[in-house]
mmCIF file of C-alpha atoms in Angstrom:
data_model
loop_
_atom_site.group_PDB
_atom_site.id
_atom_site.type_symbol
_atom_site.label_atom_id
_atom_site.label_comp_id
_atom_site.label_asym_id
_atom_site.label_seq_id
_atom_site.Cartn_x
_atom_site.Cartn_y
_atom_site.Cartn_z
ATOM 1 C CA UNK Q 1 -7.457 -11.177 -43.052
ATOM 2 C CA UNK Q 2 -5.710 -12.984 -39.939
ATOM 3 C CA UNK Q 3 -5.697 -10.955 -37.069
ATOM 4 C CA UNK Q 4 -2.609 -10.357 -35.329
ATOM 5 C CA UNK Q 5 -1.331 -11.331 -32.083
ATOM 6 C CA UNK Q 6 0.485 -10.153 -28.738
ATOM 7 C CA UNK Q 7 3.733 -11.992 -29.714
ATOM 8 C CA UNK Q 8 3.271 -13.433 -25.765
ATOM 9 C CA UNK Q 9 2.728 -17.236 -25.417
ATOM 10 C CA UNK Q 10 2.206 -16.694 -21.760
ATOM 11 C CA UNK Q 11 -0.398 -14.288 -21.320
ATOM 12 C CA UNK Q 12 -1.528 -14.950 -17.934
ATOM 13 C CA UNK Q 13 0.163 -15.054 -14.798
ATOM 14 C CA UNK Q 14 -0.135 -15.685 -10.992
ATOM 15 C CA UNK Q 15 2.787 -13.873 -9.105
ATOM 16 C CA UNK Q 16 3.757 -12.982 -5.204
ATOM 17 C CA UNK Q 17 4.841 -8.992 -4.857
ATOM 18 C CA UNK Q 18 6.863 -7.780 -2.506
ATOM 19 C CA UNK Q 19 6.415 -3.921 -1.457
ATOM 20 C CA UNK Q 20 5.362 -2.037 -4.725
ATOM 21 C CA UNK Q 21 1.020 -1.254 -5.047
ATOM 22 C CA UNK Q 22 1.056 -4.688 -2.267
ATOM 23 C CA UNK Q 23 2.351 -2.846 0.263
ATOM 24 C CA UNK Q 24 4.098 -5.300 2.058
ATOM 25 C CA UNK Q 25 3.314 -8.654 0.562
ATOM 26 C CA UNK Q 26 0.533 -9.519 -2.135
ATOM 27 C CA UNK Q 27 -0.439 -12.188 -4.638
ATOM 28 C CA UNK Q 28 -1.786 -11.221 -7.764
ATOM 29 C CA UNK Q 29 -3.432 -12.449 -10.625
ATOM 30 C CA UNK Q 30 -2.562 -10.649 -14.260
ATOM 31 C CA UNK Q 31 -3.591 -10.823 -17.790
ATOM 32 C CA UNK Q 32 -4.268 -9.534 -21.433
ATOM 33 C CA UNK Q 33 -7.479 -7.986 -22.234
ATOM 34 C CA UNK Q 34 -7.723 -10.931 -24.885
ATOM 35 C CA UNK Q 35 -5.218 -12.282 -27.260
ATOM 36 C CA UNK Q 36 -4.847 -9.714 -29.293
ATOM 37 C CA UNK Q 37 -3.400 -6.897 -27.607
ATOM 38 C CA UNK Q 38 -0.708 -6.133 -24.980
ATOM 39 C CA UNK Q 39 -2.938 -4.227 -22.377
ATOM 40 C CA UNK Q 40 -3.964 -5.994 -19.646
ATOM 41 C CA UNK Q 41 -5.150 -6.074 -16.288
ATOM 42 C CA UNK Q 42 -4.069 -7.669 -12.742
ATOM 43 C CA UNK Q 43 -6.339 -7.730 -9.618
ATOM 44 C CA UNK Q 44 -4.885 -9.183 -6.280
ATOM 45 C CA UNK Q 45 -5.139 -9.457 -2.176
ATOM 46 C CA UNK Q 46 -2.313 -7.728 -0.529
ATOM 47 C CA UNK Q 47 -0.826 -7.437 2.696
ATOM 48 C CA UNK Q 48 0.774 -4.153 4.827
ATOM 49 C CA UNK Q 49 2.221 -3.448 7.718
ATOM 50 C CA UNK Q 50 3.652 0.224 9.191
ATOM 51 C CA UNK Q 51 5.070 1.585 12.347
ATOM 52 C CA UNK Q 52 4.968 5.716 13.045
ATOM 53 C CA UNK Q 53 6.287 7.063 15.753
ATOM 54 C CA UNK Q 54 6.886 10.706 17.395
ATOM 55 C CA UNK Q 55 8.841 12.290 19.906
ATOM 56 C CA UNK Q 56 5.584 12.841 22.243
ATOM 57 C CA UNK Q 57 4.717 9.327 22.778
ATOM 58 C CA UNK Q 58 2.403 9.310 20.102
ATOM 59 C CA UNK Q 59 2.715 5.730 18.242
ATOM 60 C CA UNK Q 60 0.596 3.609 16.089
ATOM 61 C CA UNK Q 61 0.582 0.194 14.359
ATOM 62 C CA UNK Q 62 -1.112 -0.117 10.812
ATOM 63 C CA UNK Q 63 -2.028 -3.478 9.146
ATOM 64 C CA UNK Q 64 -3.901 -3.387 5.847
ATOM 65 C CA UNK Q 65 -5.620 -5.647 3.866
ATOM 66 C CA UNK Q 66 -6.466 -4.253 0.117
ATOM 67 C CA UNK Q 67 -7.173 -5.223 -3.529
ATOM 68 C CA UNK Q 68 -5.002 -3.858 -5.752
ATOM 69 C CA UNK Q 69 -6.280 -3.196 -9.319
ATOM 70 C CA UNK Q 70 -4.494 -2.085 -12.196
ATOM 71 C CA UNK Q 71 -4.298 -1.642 -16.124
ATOM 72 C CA UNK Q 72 -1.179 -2.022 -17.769
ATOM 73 C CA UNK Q 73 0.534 -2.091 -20.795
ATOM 74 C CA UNK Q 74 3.386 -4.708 -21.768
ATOM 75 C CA UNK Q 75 6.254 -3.136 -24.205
ATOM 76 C CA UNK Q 76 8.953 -5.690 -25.597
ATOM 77 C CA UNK Q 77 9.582 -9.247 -26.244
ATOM 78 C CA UNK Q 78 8.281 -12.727 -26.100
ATOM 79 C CA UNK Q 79 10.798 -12.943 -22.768
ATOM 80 C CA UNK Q 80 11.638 -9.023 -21.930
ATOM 81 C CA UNK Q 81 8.995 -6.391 -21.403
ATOM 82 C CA UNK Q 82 8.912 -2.911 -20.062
ATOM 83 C CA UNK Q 83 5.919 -3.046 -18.163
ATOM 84 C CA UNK Q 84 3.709 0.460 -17.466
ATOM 85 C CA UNK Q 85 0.836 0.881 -15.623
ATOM 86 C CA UNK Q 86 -2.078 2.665 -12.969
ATOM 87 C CA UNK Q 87 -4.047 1.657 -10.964
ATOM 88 C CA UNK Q 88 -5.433 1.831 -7.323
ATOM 89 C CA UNK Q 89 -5.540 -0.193 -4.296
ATOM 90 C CA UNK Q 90 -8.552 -0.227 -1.713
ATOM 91 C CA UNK Q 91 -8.713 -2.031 1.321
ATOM 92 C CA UNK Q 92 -9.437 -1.944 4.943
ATOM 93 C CA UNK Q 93 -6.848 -0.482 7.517
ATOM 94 C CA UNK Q 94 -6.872 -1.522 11.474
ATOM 95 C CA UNK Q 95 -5.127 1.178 13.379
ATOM 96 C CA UNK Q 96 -3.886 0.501 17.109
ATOM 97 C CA UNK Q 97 -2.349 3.833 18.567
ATOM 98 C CA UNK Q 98 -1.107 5.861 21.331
ATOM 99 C CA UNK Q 99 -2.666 9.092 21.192
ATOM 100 C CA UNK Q 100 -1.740 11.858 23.023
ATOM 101 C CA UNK Q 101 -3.598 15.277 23.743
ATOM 102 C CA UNK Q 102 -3.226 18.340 26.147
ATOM 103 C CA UNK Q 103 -5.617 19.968 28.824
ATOM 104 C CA UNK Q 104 -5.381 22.397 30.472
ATOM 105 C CA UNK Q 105 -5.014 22.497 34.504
ATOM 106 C CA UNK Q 106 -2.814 19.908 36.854
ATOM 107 C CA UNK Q 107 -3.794 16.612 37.278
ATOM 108 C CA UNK Q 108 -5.221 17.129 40.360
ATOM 109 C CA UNK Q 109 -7.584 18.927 38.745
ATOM 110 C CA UNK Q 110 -8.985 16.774 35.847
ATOM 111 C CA UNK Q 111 -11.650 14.210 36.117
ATOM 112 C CA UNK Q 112 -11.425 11.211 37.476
ATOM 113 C CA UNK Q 113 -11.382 9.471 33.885
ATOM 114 C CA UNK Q 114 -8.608 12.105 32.336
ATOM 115 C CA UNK Q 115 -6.638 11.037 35.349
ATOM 116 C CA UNK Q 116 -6.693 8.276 34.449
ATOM 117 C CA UNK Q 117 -4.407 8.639 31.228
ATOM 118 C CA UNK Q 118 -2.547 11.164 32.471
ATOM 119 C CA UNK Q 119 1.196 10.869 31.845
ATOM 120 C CA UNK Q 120 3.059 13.950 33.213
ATOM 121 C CA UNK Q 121 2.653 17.832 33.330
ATOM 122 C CA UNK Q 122 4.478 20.880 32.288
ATOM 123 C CA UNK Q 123 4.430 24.665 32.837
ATOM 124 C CA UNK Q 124 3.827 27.397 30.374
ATOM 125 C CA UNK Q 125 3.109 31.045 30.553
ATOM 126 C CA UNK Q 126 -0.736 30.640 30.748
ATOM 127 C CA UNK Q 127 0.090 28.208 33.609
ATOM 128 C CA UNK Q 128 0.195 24.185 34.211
ATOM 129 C CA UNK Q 129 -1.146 21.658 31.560
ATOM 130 C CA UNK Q 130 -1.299 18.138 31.575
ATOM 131 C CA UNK Q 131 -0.394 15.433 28.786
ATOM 132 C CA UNK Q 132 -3.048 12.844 28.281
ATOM 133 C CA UNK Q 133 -2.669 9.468 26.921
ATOM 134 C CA UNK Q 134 -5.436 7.030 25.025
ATOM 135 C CA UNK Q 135 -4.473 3.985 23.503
ATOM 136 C CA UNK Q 136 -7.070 3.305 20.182
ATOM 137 C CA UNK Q 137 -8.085 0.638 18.025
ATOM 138 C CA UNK Q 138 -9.850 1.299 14.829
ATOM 139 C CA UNK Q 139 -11.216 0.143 11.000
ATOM 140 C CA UNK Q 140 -10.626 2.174 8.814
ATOM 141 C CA UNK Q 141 -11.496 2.360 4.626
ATOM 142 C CA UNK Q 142 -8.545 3.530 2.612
ATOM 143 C CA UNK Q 143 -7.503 4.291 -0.785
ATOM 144 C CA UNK Q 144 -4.017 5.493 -2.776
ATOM 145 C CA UNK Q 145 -2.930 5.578 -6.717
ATOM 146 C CA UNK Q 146 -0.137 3.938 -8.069
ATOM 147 C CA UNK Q 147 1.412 3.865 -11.514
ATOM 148 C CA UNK Q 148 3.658 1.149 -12.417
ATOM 149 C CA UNK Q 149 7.247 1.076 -14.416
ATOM 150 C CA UNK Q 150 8.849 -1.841 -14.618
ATOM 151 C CA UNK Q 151 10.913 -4.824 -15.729
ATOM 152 C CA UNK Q 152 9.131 -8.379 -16.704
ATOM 153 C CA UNK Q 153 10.840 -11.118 -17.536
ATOM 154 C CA UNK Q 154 9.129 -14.802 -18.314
ATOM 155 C CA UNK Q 155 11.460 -18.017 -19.269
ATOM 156 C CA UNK Q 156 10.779 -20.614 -21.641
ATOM 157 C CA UNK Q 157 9.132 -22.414 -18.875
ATOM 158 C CA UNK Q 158 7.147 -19.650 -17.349
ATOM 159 C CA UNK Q 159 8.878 -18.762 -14.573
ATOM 160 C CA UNK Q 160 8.576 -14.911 -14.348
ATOM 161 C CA UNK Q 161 10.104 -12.336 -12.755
ATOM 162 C CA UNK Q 162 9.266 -8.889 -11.926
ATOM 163 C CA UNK Q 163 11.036 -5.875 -10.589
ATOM 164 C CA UNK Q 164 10.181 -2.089 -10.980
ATOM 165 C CA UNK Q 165 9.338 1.500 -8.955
ATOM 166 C CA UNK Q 166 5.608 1.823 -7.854
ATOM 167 C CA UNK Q 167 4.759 6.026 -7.383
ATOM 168 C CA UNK Q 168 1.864 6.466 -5.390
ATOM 169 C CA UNK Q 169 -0.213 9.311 -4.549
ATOM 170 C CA UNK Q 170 -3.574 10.143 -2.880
ATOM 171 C CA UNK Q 171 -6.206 13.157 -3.580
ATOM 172 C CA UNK Q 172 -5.155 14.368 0.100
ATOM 173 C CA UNK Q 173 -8.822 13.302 1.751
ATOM 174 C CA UNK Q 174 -9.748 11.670 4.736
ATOM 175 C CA UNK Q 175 -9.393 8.045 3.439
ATOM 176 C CA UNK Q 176 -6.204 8.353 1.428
ATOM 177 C CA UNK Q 177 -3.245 6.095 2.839
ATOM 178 C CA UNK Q 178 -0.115 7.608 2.991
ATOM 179 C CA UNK Q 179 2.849 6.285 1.587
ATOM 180 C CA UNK Q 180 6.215 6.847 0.506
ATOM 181 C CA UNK Q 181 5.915 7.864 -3.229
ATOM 182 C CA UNK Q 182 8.344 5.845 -4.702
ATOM 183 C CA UNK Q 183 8.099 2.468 -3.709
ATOM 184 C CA UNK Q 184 10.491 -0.453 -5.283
ATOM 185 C CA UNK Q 185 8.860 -3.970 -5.780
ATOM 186 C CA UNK Q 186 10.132 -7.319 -6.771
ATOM 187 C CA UNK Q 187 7.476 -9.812 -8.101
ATOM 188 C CA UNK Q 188 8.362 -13.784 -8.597
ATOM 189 C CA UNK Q 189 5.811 -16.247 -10.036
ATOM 190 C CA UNK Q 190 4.297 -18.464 -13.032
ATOM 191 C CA UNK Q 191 3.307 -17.043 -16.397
ATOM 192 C CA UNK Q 192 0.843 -19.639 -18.294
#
């Protein structure tokens, strides 16, 4: 009895992602379990970058590096496929901020070292406080979930295209990354 196949030539594929489980930018590696099914799997190196901001000064710059690994499931034709799938994406965050606290007292009298990030004072009912600033670097491991819906198209000569929504979502902890939860991505590459 022959066994049957995916219906997909091109079952491998090495694609740039932009936004989507890369974050910013990410390459990526994807295939089927074996040459018999339509699940598969992709595994990559990705890329992110993020500004926040508030209204008290407080700022910090994120840039992530992270693997992004996923199972998925290709639903369609030879050229055309819906393409679902989860997943999650680790990696290694370096933080730079502005990070802003309040004391109580004037400046005046603070330590010499909270002087020396202090950046203004204001009045309240229990009496004067003082704003300090530190500015802070640091590594930090993080984590968030993804699930994947989206469009895959490959050409006769294995060009392939990719574009879709990417939900994320974390378990709320310490390490979780946030994100916004629906993230587009568009995905351009070579299907072999």
């Amino acid at each position: 009895m022959a066994q049957e196949t995916t219906g997909l030539d091109k079952d491998k594929a090495v694609y740039l992602e932009l936004l989507g489980a890369s974050n910013l930018v990410g390459i990526n590696y994807d295939a089927r379990f074996n040459d018999h099914t339509r699940f598969g799997w992709r595994s990559g190196l990705s890329f992110g970058y993020g500004h926040n901001s508030s209204i008290f000064w407080e700022g910090s710059d994120v840039r992530g590096y992270a693997v992004p690994l996923e199972v998925n499931y290709l639903l369609g034709s030879q050229k055309n496929n819906l393409e679902l799938g989860v997943g999650a994406s680790v990696g290694i965050y370096n933080i730079h901020g502005i990070f802003v606290e309040s004391v109580d007292g004037p400046t005046s009298s603070l330590s010499a070292d909270q002087q020396k990030h202090a950046v203004g004072e204001y009045n309240t009912l229990e009496g004067i406080k003082t704003w300090l600033a530190y500015n802070e670097s640091r590594n930090q491991f993080g984590y968030y979930f993804f699930g994947n819906i989206g469009y895959r198209h490959v050409s006769n000569k294995g060009f392939l295209f990719r574009a879709g929504f990417s939900p994320s979502f974390t378990l709320g902890e310490k390490n979780a990354v946030k994100k916004a939860f629906f993230f587009p991505y568009l995905g351009f590459g070579w299907a072999f």
